[in-house]
Each structure stands twice: as structure tokens, then as C-alpha cells.
Coordinates of C-alpha atoms and ligand atoms in Angstrom, one line a residue:
M1 CA 135.2 125.1 112.4
P2 CA 132.4 123.2 113.0
V3 CA 131.7 119.5 114.5
L4 CA 129.8 118.2 112.0
A5 CA 127.9 114.9 112.2
I6 CA 126.8 113.2 108.6
V7 CA 124.1 110.5 109.6
G8 CA 121.6 108.2 106.8
G9 CA 118.3 109.3 107.4
Q10 CA 116.6 106.6 105.8
W11 CA 117.4 102.7 105.9
G12 CA 120.7 103.2 104.7
D13 CA 122.6 103.3 101.3
E14 CA 121.9 106.8 101.3
G15 CA 125.2 107.9 99.6
K16 CA 126.7 109.0 102.7
G17 CA 130.4 107.9 101.7
K18 CA 129.9 110.3 98.4
V19 CA 129.1 113.7 100.4
V20 CA 131.3 112.6 103.7
D21 CA 134.2 112.2 100.5
Q22 CA 133.3 115.1 99.3
L23 CA 132.7 117.3 102.4
A24 CA 136.4 115.7 104.0
E25 CA 138.0 117.9 101.5
T26 CA 138.0 120.5 103.9
A27 CA 137.9 118.6 107.0
D28 CA 141.0 117.9 109.5
V29 CA 139.3 114.6 111.1
V30 CA 136.7 112.2 110.2
V31 CA 135.3 110.1 112.6
R32 CA 133.3 106.3 111.7
F33 CA 131.1 105.8 114.7
S34 CA 128.9 102.5 114.3
G35 CA 127.9 99.8 112.5
G36 CA 130.4 97.5 111.3
D37 CA 131.5 96.2 108.1
N38 CA 127.9 94.9 107.4
A39 CA 127.5 98.5 106.1
G40 CA 129.9 99.6 103.2
H41 CA 130.3 102.5 101.6
T42 CA 130.9 103.3 98.0
V43 CA 132.9 105.9 96.8
I44 CA 133.5 107.6 93.1
N45 CA 136.4 110.0 92.8
H46 CA 139.4 111.1 91.4
L47 CA 141.5 108.2 92.3
G48 CA 138.8 105.3 91.4
E49 CA 136.2 103.6 92.8
F50 CA 136.3 102.2 96.2
K51 CA 134.4 100.4 98.2
L52 CA 134.8 100.9 102.0
H53 CA 133.4 98.6 104.8
L54 CA 135.5 100.2 107.8
V55 CA 137.7 102.8 106.9
P56 CA 136.1 106.0 107.5
A57 CA 135.4 107.8 103.7
G58 CA 137.9 111.0 104.4
I59 CA 141.1 108.6 103.7
F60 CA 140.9 109.8 100.3
S61 CA 142.5 113.2 101.6
S62 CA 145.7 112.6 102.8
R63 CA 145.6 115.8 105.2
V64 CA 142.6 114.2 107.3
L65 CA 142.9 111.9 109.9
C66 CA 140.6 109.1 109.7
V67 CA 139.4 107.4 112.9
I68 CA 137.6 104.3 113.2
G69 CA 135.5 105.6 116.5
N70 CA 135.0 103.1 120.2
G71 CA 131.5 102.9 118.3
V72 CA 132.1 100.7 115.8
V73 CA 132.6 96.8 115.8
I74 CA 136.1 95.6 114.6
N75 CA 136.4 92.5 112.2
P76 CA 140.5 92.8 112.0
A77 CA 140.6 90.6 109.1
V78 CA 138.1 92.5 106.8
L79 CA 140.2 95.8 107.9
K80 CA 143.3 94.1 107.3
Q81 CA 142.3 93.0 103.8
E82 CA 140.7 96.4 103.7
I83 CA 143.8 98.7 104.6
E84 CA 146.0 96.0 102.3
G85 CA 143.4 96.9 99.4
L86 CA 143.9 100.9 100.0
N87 CA 147.5 100.5 99.9
R88 CA 147.3 98.9 96.8
S89 CA 145.4 100.6 94.4
G90 CA 147.7 103.7 96.3
V91 CA 145.8 105.8 99.0
D92 CA 148.1 106.5 102.2
T93 CA 146.5 104.8 105.0
S94 CA 149.0 106.2 108.1
N95 CA 146.4 109.0 109.0
L96 CA 144.1 106.1 110.1
V97 CA 143.5 105.5 114.0
I98 CA 141.8 103.0 115.6
S99 CA 139.7 103.7 119.0
D100 CA 141.7 101.5 121.7
R101 CA 137.7 101.3 123.2
A102 CA 136.5 99.7 119.7
H103 CA 135.1 96.2 120.0
L104 CA 136.2 93.4 118.1
V105 CA 134.4 90.8 115.8
M106 CA 135.7 87.4 116.4
P107 CA 135.1 84.1 114.4
Y108 CA 132.7 83.1 116.8
H109 CA 130.4 85.7 116.2
L110 CA 129.6 84.9 112.5
L111 CA 128.6 81.1 113.5
L112 CA 126.4 82.8 116.0
D113 CA 125.1 85.3 113.4
E114 CA 124.3 82.2 111.3
L115 CA 123.1 80.0 114.1
E116 CA 120.6 82.7 114.8
E117 CA 119.5 84.0 112.2
K118 CA 119.2 79.8 111.5
S119 CA 117.0 79.6 114.5
R120 CA 114.5 82.2 114.1
A121 CA 113.2 80.3 110.8
G122 CA 110.7 81.9 108.8
K123 CA 111.3 84.6 110.9
A124 CA 115.1 85.5 109.7
L125 CA 116.1 89.3 110.3
G126 CA 118.0 89.2 106.8
T127 CA 121.5 90.5 108.6
T128 CA 124.5 90.3 106.6
K129 CA 126.1 87.5 109.0
R130 CA 129.0 89.5 109.5
G131 CA 129.1 88.6 113.3
I132 CA 127.7 92.5 113.9
G133 CA 124.7 91.8 115.7
P134 CA 125.8 89.3 118.1
A135 CA 129.4 91.6 118.8
F136 CA 127.5 94.0 120.2
A137 CA 125.3 91.5 122.5
D138 CA 128.7 90.5 123.5
K139 CA 129.7 94.5 124.1
T140 CA 126.6 95.0 126.4
N141 CA 127.0 91.2 127.8
R142 CA 130.5 92.4 128.9
L143 CA 131.6 89.5 126.8
G144 CA 133.3 91.8 124.4
I145 CA 136.8 92.0 123.5
R146 CA 138.1 95.2 122.6
A147 CA 141.4 96.9 120.6
C148 CA 143.1 97.6 123.7
D149 CA 143.1 94.0 124.2
L150 CA 145.6 93.5 121.0
L151 CA 148.2 95.7 122.9
D152 CA 148.4 93.0 125.4
K153 CA 148.8 89.4 124.3
A154 CA 148.9 87.9 127.7
A155 CA 146.2 89.3 128.5
L156 CA 143.8 89.1 125.3
G157 CA 144.6 85.2 125.9
E158 CA 142.9 85.5 129.5
R159 CA 140.1 86.9 128.3
L160 CA 139.5 84.8 125.0
A161 CA 139.4 81.6 127.5
M162 CA 137.2 83.2 129.9
V163 CA 134.4 83.9 126.5
L164 CA 135.4 81.0 125.1
E165 CA 134.1 78.9 127.8
S166 CA 130.9 80.2 127.5
K167 CA 130.8 80.6 124.0
N168 CA 131.4 76.7 123.8
T169 CA 128.6 75.6 126.3
L170 CA 126.4 77.5 123.8
F171 CA 127.8 76.2 120.5
T172 CA 127.6 72.6 121.6
S173 CA 124.7 72.1 124.4
V174 CA 121.9 74.5 122.9
Y175 CA 122.5 74.5 119.2
G176 CA 124.4 71.2 118.6
A177 CA 127.7 72.6 117.1
P178 CA 131.1 71.6 117.6
P179 CA 133.0 73.9 119.7
V180 CA 135.2 76.0 118.4
S181 CA 139.6 76.1 119.1
Y182 CA 140.8 78.6 121.5
E183 CA 144.6 77.9 120.2
Q184 CA 143.0 79.2 116.5
I185 CA 141.4 82.0 117.1
Y186 CA 144.3 83.3 119.7
S187 CA 146.7 83.0 117.2
E188 CA 145.2 84.1 114.3
Y189 CA 144.1 87.5 116.3
C190 CA 148.0 87.9 117.7
A191 CA 149.1 87.8 114.3
Y192 CA 145.6 91.2 114.0
A193 CA 147.5 92.5 116.8
D194 CA 151.1 92.4 114.6
F195 CA 149.6 94.1 111.9
L196 CA 146.8 96.6 113.7
A197 CA 148.8 97.6 117.1
P198 CA 150.3 100.6 115.1
F199 CA 147.1 102.2 114.4
I200 CA 145.2 101.5 118.0
K201 CA 145.0 105.0 119.7
D202 CA 142.9 106.6 122.4
T203 CA 141.1 108.5 120.1
V204 CA 139.2 110.4 122.8
V205 CA 142.6 112.6 123.5
L206 CA 143.1 112.9 119.8
L207 CA 139.8 114.4 119.1
G208 CA 139.4 116.6 122.3
Q209 CA 142.8 118.0 120.9
A210 CA 141.2 118.4 117.5
V211 CA 138.3 119.9 118.9
A212 CA 140.2 122.5 121.4
K213 CA 142.2 123.9 118.3
K214 CA 139.1 124.2 116.6
Q215 CA 139.3 122.0 113.6
M216 CA 136.6 120.4 111.2
V217 CA 135.6 117.5 112.6
I218 CA 132.6 114.8 110.7
L219 CA 131.3 112.4 112.1
E220 CA 130.7 109.5 110.3
G221 CA 127.5 107.5 110.0
A222 CA 126.5 104.3 108.8
Q223 CA 123.2 102.5 107.9
G224 CA 120.1 104.8 108.6
A225 CA 118.0 106.2 111.3
L226 CA 114.9 103.9 110.3
L227 CA 117.4 101.1 111.1
D228 CA 117.6 102.4 115.0
P229 CA 117.2 99.9 117.3
D230 CA 115.5 102.4 119.5
F231 CA 113.6 104.1 116.6
G232 CA 114.0 102.4 114.0
T233 CA 111.6 99.1 112.7
Y234 CA 112.3 97.0 115.7
P235 CA 113.4 94.0 115.7
Y236 CA 114.5 94.5 112.1
G237 CA 117.2 96.7 112.0
T238 CA 120.5 97.1 113.7
S239 CA 122.5 97.1 116.9
S240 CA 124.2 100.2 117.5
S241 CA 122.6 103.3 117.2
P242 CA 123.0 105.6 113.5
L243 CA 121.8 108.8 114.9
T244 CA 123.5 111.9 115.6
A245 CA 123.3 111.2 119.7
G246 CA 125.2 107.5 118.3
G247 CA 127.7 110.1 116.8
A248 CA 128.0 111.5 120.5
L249 CA 128.7 108.2 122.0
G250 CA 130.5 106.2 119.1
A251 CA 132.9 109.0 118.8
G252 CA 133.6 110.2 121.9
I253 CA 132.3 114.2 121.2
A254 CA 129.6 115.0 123.7
P255 CA 126.8 116.1 122.4
S256 CA 126.8 119.5 123.2
R257 CA 130.4 119.7 121.0
I258 CA 128.3 119.4 117.7
D259 CA 127.3 122.2 115.6
K260 CA 126.0 121.0 112.4
L261 CA 123.6 118.0 111.7
L262 CA 123.3 116.5 108.0
G263 CA 120.9 113.6 107.0
I264 CA 121.2 112.2 103.4
F265 CA 118.5 111.2 101.9
K266 CA 117.5 109.2 98.6
V267 CA 114.9 111.0 96.5
Y268 CA 113.4 107.8 96.7
C269 CA 114.0 104.7 99.5
T270 CA 115.6 101.5 99.5
R271 CA 115.4 99.0 102.2
V272 CA 118.3 95.5 102.3
G273 CA 116.8 92.8 104.6
N274 CA 113.5 92.2 106.3
G275 CA 111.4 94.4 108.3
P276 CA 108.2 97.3 107.1
M277 CA 108.6 99.0 104.3
P278 CA 105.1 101.3 103.9
T279 CA 106.0 102.8 99.8
E280 CA 107.3 100.0 99.1
L281 CA 106.7 99.2 95.2
M282 CA 106.2 95.8 94.4
D283 CA 105.6 96.8 90.7
E284 CA 107.7 97.7 87.3
T285 CA 107.9 101.1 88.6
G286 CA 110.4 99.2 91.5
D287 CA 111.9 97.1 89.2
A288 CA 112.4 100.5 86.8
I289 CA 114.0 102.5 89.3
R290 CA 116.5 99.7 90.8
D291 CA 117.6 99.0 87.1
I292 CA 118.5 102.7 86.6
A293 CA 119.9 103.4 90.0
H294 CA 122.1 99.9 90.1
E295 CA 120.4 99.0 93.6
F296 CA 122.6 96.3 94.8
G297 CA 124.2 96.4 98.2
T298 CA 127.7 97.7 98.2
T299 CA 128.7 95.2 100.8
T300 CA 126.3 92.0 100.1
G301 CA 125.1 92.3 96.4
R302 CA 121.4 91.9 97.7
P303 CA 119.1 93.5 95.2
R304 CA 117.5 96.7 97.4
R305 CA 113.8 97.4 97.8
I306 CA 112.4 100.6 96.4
G307 CA 109.9 102.8 97.3
W308 CA 108.5 106.2 96.6
F309 CA 110.0 108.8 98.8
D310 CA 108.0 108.2 102.1
A311 CA 108.1 112.0 104.1
V312 CA 106.7 110.8 106.9
A313 CA 109.2 108.4 107.9
A314 CA 112.1 111.4 106.5
R315 CA 109.7 114.1 109.4
F316 CA 109.9 111.4 111.8
S317 CA 114.3 111.1 110.8
C318 CA 114.9 114.6 110.9
F319 CA 112.9 114.7 114.2
I320 CA 115.1 112.6 116.0
N321 CA 118.6 113.3 114.7
G322 CA 117.8 117.4 115.0
L323 CA 119.2 117.8 111.7
T324 CA 120.2 121.4 110.6
S325 CA 119.8 120.3 106.8
V326 CA 119.2 117.5 104.5
A327 CA 121.3 116.3 101.4
L328 CA 119.2 114.8 98.6
T329 CA 120.9 112.3 96.4
R330 CA 120.1 110.5 93.0
L331 CA 118.0 113.3 92.2
D332 CA 118.9 112.0 88.0
V333 CA 117.5 108.6 88.7
F334 CA 114.3 110.3 88.3
D335 CA 115.0 112.1 85.1
T336 CA 113.3 109.7 82.7
M337 CA 109.9 108.8 85.3
P338 CA 106.8 111.0 83.7
A339 CA 105.7 110.8 87.6
L340 CA 106.4 110.5 90.9
K341 CA 105.1 109.7 94.0
I342 CA 106.0 111.3 98.0
C343 CA 104.1 109.5 100.7
T344 CA 102.3 112.5 102.9
S345 CA 100.8 110.6 105.3
Y346 CA 99.5 106.5 106.4
D347 CA 95.9 105.4 106.7
L348 CA 96.3 102.9 109.5
N349 CA 92.9 101.1 109.7
G350 CA 91.0 103.4 107.8
Q351 CA 92.6 106.4 110.0
R352 CA 94.9 109.1 108.6
I353 CA 98.3 109.2 110.4
D354 CA 101.2 111.3 110.3
Y355 CA 103.9 109.7 112.8
F356 CA 105.7 107.1 112.2
P357 CA 104.5 104.1 114.6
A358 CA 106.6 101.9 116.7
S359 CA 104.7 98.4 116.1
V360 CA 106.0 96.3 113.3
A361 CA 102.0 95.1 112.7
D362 CA 101.0 98.6 112.6
L363 CA 103.3 99.4 110.1
E364 CA 102.9 96.8 107.8
K365 CA 99.1 97.6 107.6
C366 CA 100.1 101.4 106.7
Q367 CA 99.0 102.4 103.3
P368 CA 100.6 105.1 102.3
V369 CA 99.0 108.5 101.3
Y370 CA 100.8 109.7 98.2
E371 CA 100.9 113.1 96.6
E372 CA 101.9 112.9 92.7
L373 CA 104.2 115.2 90.9
P374 CA 105.1 115.7 86.9
G375 CA 108.5 114.3 86.3
W376 CA 111.3 116.6 84.3
D377 CA 111.9 114.2 81.2
K378 CA 115.4 115.3 81.1
P379 CA 119.5 114.8 81.9
I380 CA 120.4 116.9 85.1
T381 CA 123.8 115.2 85.5
H382 CA 125.3 118.4 84.2
V383 CA 123.2 120.5 86.3
R384 CA 125.6 122.8 89.1
N385 CA 123.1 125.5 90.0
F386 CA 119.3 124.8 91.6
A387 CA 118.1 127.6 89.5
D388 CA 119.3 125.7 86.0
L389 CA 116.9 122.6 87.3
P390 CA 114.1 122.1 85.1
I391 CA 111.0 123.6 87.1
E392 CA 109.9 120.4 87.9
A393 CA 112.7 119.2 89.4
Q394 CA 112.5 122.2 91.9
R395 CA 109.5 122.5 92.6
Y396 CA 110.1 118.0 93.8
V397 CA 113.0 119.2 95.8
R398 CA 110.8 122.1 97.5
R399 CA 108.1 120.0 98.1
I400 CA 110.0 117.8 100.3
E401 CA 111.4 120.4 101.9
E402 CA 108.4 121.4 103.0
L403 CA 107.3 117.8 104.0
I404 CA 109.9 116.8 106.2
G405 CA 110.5 120.6 107.8
C406 CA 113.9 121.0 107.3
D407 CA 116.1 122.9 105.2
V408 CA 117.8 121.0 101.7
S409 CA 121.8 122.4 101.9
M410 CA 122.8 120.1 98.9
A411 CA 121.2 117.9 96.2
C412 CA 123.1 115.3 93.9
C413 CA 122.6 114.8 90.8
G414 CA 124.9 112.0 89.5
P415 CA 127.6 109.7 91.6
S416 CA 130.8 111.7 91.4
R417 CA 132.2 114.0 93.6
E418 CA 131.3 117.2 91.7
Q419 CA 127.8 116.1 90.7
V420 CA 126.9 118.0 93.0
I421 CA 123.7 120.9 93.8
Q422 CA 124.3 123.3 96.9
L423 CA 121.2 125.4 97.9
K424 CA 122.7 126.7 101.0
P425 CA 125.8 126.5 103.2
V426 CA 126.0 122.7 105.2
I427 CA 128.2 124.2 108.0
Ligands
GDP1 P1 126.0 104.9 101.3 O1 125.8 103.8 102.4 O2 125.4 105.8 102.5 O3 127.4 105.5 100.9 O4 125.6 104.9 100.2 P2 125.9 103.4 99.2 O5 127.9 103.4 99.0 O6 125.4 102.0 99.5 O7 125.2 103.7 97.6 C1 125.7 105.3 97.2 C2 125.5 104.8 96.1 O8 124.7 106.0 95.2 C3 126.9 105.2 95.7 O9 127.3 104.2 94.7 C4 127.7 106.5 95.4 O10 128.0 106.7 94.3 C5 125.8 106.7 94.4 N1 125.4 108.1 94.3 C6 125.8 109.3 95.8 N2 125.0 109.8 95.1 C7 124.5 109.7 94.1 C8 123.3 110.6 93.0 O11 122.9 111.5 93.3 N3 123.1 109.6 91.3 C9 123.7 108.7 91.3 N4 123.0 108.2 90.2 N5 124.4 108.2 92.6 C10 124.6 108.7 93.5

């Protein structure tokens, strides 16, 4: 059985939760490997509709070991609430484990997120203000507090006191804000420690055992490739790598162990937050797609920016992720659209280019060059075989496949688990 990485190919919200939920039926382990509670997944299945923020989407299959990997930053308050909410809905969470190496989001990270966004004035990044960026910055700065620190309250207290010395200098001297209280944070986090301790394990050992037993492991990505700190639209992106390479690091599995790499793409583009988006639609077509598809953030409720499918960005994403196949989601959203566009190249300063530029200033100037394809003007939500799709829908999928240079293994035509057309095996 393989190790399968599942990642977002665009700017996140591609429908990873649904695909992981579906593939988790045959998996033994699902590991969430990056981001924090800024990235939410919506899963609709036989148990109801769930908005997950930190818990892996494999949680609905009780035989699946669900791991929150070392690459995730965990806000214990959010995780506790999420676990309790799942339990109230009858979902068993005894199969959940948390990497002892995962870093924690602390109350001062949320404060810093707010203060830093404010100080950026007109150049705000549009973060979700959940402290995720500051938590990852502390990880890199060697000022982080990790899940394993919750297992030793004396050591937690010492580390917190040391970190707060520098944070409180920052709050009072740089931002003119009041200092945060050691006692309050320490007692709050001791209570989280009591709740979370049974879940905290050395997950590298558990994954090593699963790989040795040739069990099926899914590495579940959050967000999407175009938000990657190295390859995304920097600085308008996220703080941990949503790429397949980030999957190896954030789960604790060597890259050589990953057998299959599946990228999830919507048949159009969406983006939350600021930053360039070459195919963005600022017109009624964009509004129509947003309305039909209910494009509002799972975690934030913010309206998502909408654009046509960007094959230049998608080709780049396939390459940097090394994808072995692609799942296209939301084909049904186009059921009533008379004509569809795909961006095949960009016009940058009068020159035709077919690569995704590093510079945000260049990306802002890129004008999409479109190819137009006819729509199908029929509902497809009931279709389960590719050959039963209207010919226009088949051509649309095949054209994307051609332009991005990667096989399409799945096409989704509705939000529920069974609304999937399998074109090729994923694994
Ligand atoms: P994720 O973070 O990548 O899991 O994406 P989100 O949870 O933010 O958004 C995915 C949403 O799209 C969820 O509400 C899914 O149920 C829904 N979804 C997934 N695939 C399809 C599809 O093919 N058609 C439609 N209409 N909705 C879909």
C-alpha cells in the first residue's frame, strides 16, 4: 500500500477535505502536515457536514489513525473545541494523535498577528489573524513552544517565562501595547496540557511502523501551492509549505517514501486574502460563479476572489509538486455557464510568457491570454462515468489535462463523497 500526498494545487480551498475523506475509506493513516487553524476543510458525508480546522479529514473512518503532524502549528484552544464538537456530533476521536514536535500557537501570536497587520497599513497581507504566521516565525527563530513541552509543566513554565521576556519587550517598547500576563497564559496552557496529553505522541515512530507494515498513508495538505513561502506569490502567502515536499517534512516521512502525489484543483480559481491573481474576474461572471458555488471561506466566512482556470499557474504547480495525477473539483459549478475560459499564457509588458513569474509586481501586470470553450448547459451532478458527461464537459477536462501536462484521475461534480467521476486510479 502506498504513501499518497494530497495537496492543494492553487490558492487553497480546492476541495482537499472531500477528496481526503473519500480516499481515507481505504487508508490506514491520515496525516495533516502543514498550516494551522487558518486553513479549514469542509467535509460532507453520511454523518453530516463538518468544518475541520486542525483535525485530519480521515477522522470519520474509525479505523484510520489521524495524525496532526509536526509541521502543523496548533492552537490548543481551537483543537480542544474541535475535538469536543466532533464528539458531540458522535464522531470518535480516540484515533487522533498529535506530534510531540508540533509547535503551539500562543495568545501572544494572535496579538502579534493583529499588531503586525495593522502596522502594514495599506500593504496588509490579509492574514486570518489567528497567529499562524507569528507562530511559524517563532519556530524558525527558535522561540517556539511545542506539544512535548505540555508534557512537562515545570519546563513549560521556564520556557514560557523566557519567551515572554522578549515578547513583552516587543509589545511595550515597539507597539506601545500592554504586556501579556505569564500567570494567565501558564494556567490556561496547563489546563490544555491536561486535556491534550493523552493525544501527544512521537508520531514519527507511529508513521515508521505504518510504512514498515506497508499500510496506506495519506499526507493531507492544507492551503495551496501558490501560497508556498518559496514558490507562491511571496509575500502574499502562507508561512509553511503546502507542497508535497512540505508533506515529507511536516509529517516526518522521507521524500523517497512518497509513492503517489495527487494535486487538487478547482475548474476555476479562487483566492482569499490579498496578492496577485492573474485571471481574477471583477465582473458579473465572477459574481455568478461565487453565488453558484457559495465561495465564502470555511474558517473566515470571507468572500473568495474568483477567476478562470489558470493553466500557467497550474502547470507550475504540477511541476513543483511532482504530481502523478490531478483531481478536478466543482465541474458542476459550470452547469449553467454558456462559455468557459482557460488562461493558456500571460502577456507581460507586451511579451507572451508561459511561466509563473516570481515577482509580485510582474504578476500584477500579467494579462491572461484566454482560450474559450463551449459550456454544456445541463446538470451533471448525477454523472458517475466520464463517458456519460456531456461532450463539452469531457473536452473541458481533457483540454486542462493537455495544458497542465498531468493526468486527471478524478473529476468531482458535487459536494458529497459519492459525487466523483473516476478517470484513472489515483494509487
Ligand atoms: P479544502 O480546504 O480544500 O478542503 O476546501 P474547502 O473545504 O474550503 O472547500 C471545499 C468545498 O467545496 C466544500 O464545501 C466541499 O464540499 C465542496 N466541494 C468539493 N468538491 C466539490 C464539487 O465537485 N462540487 C461542488 N459543488 N462542491 C464541491
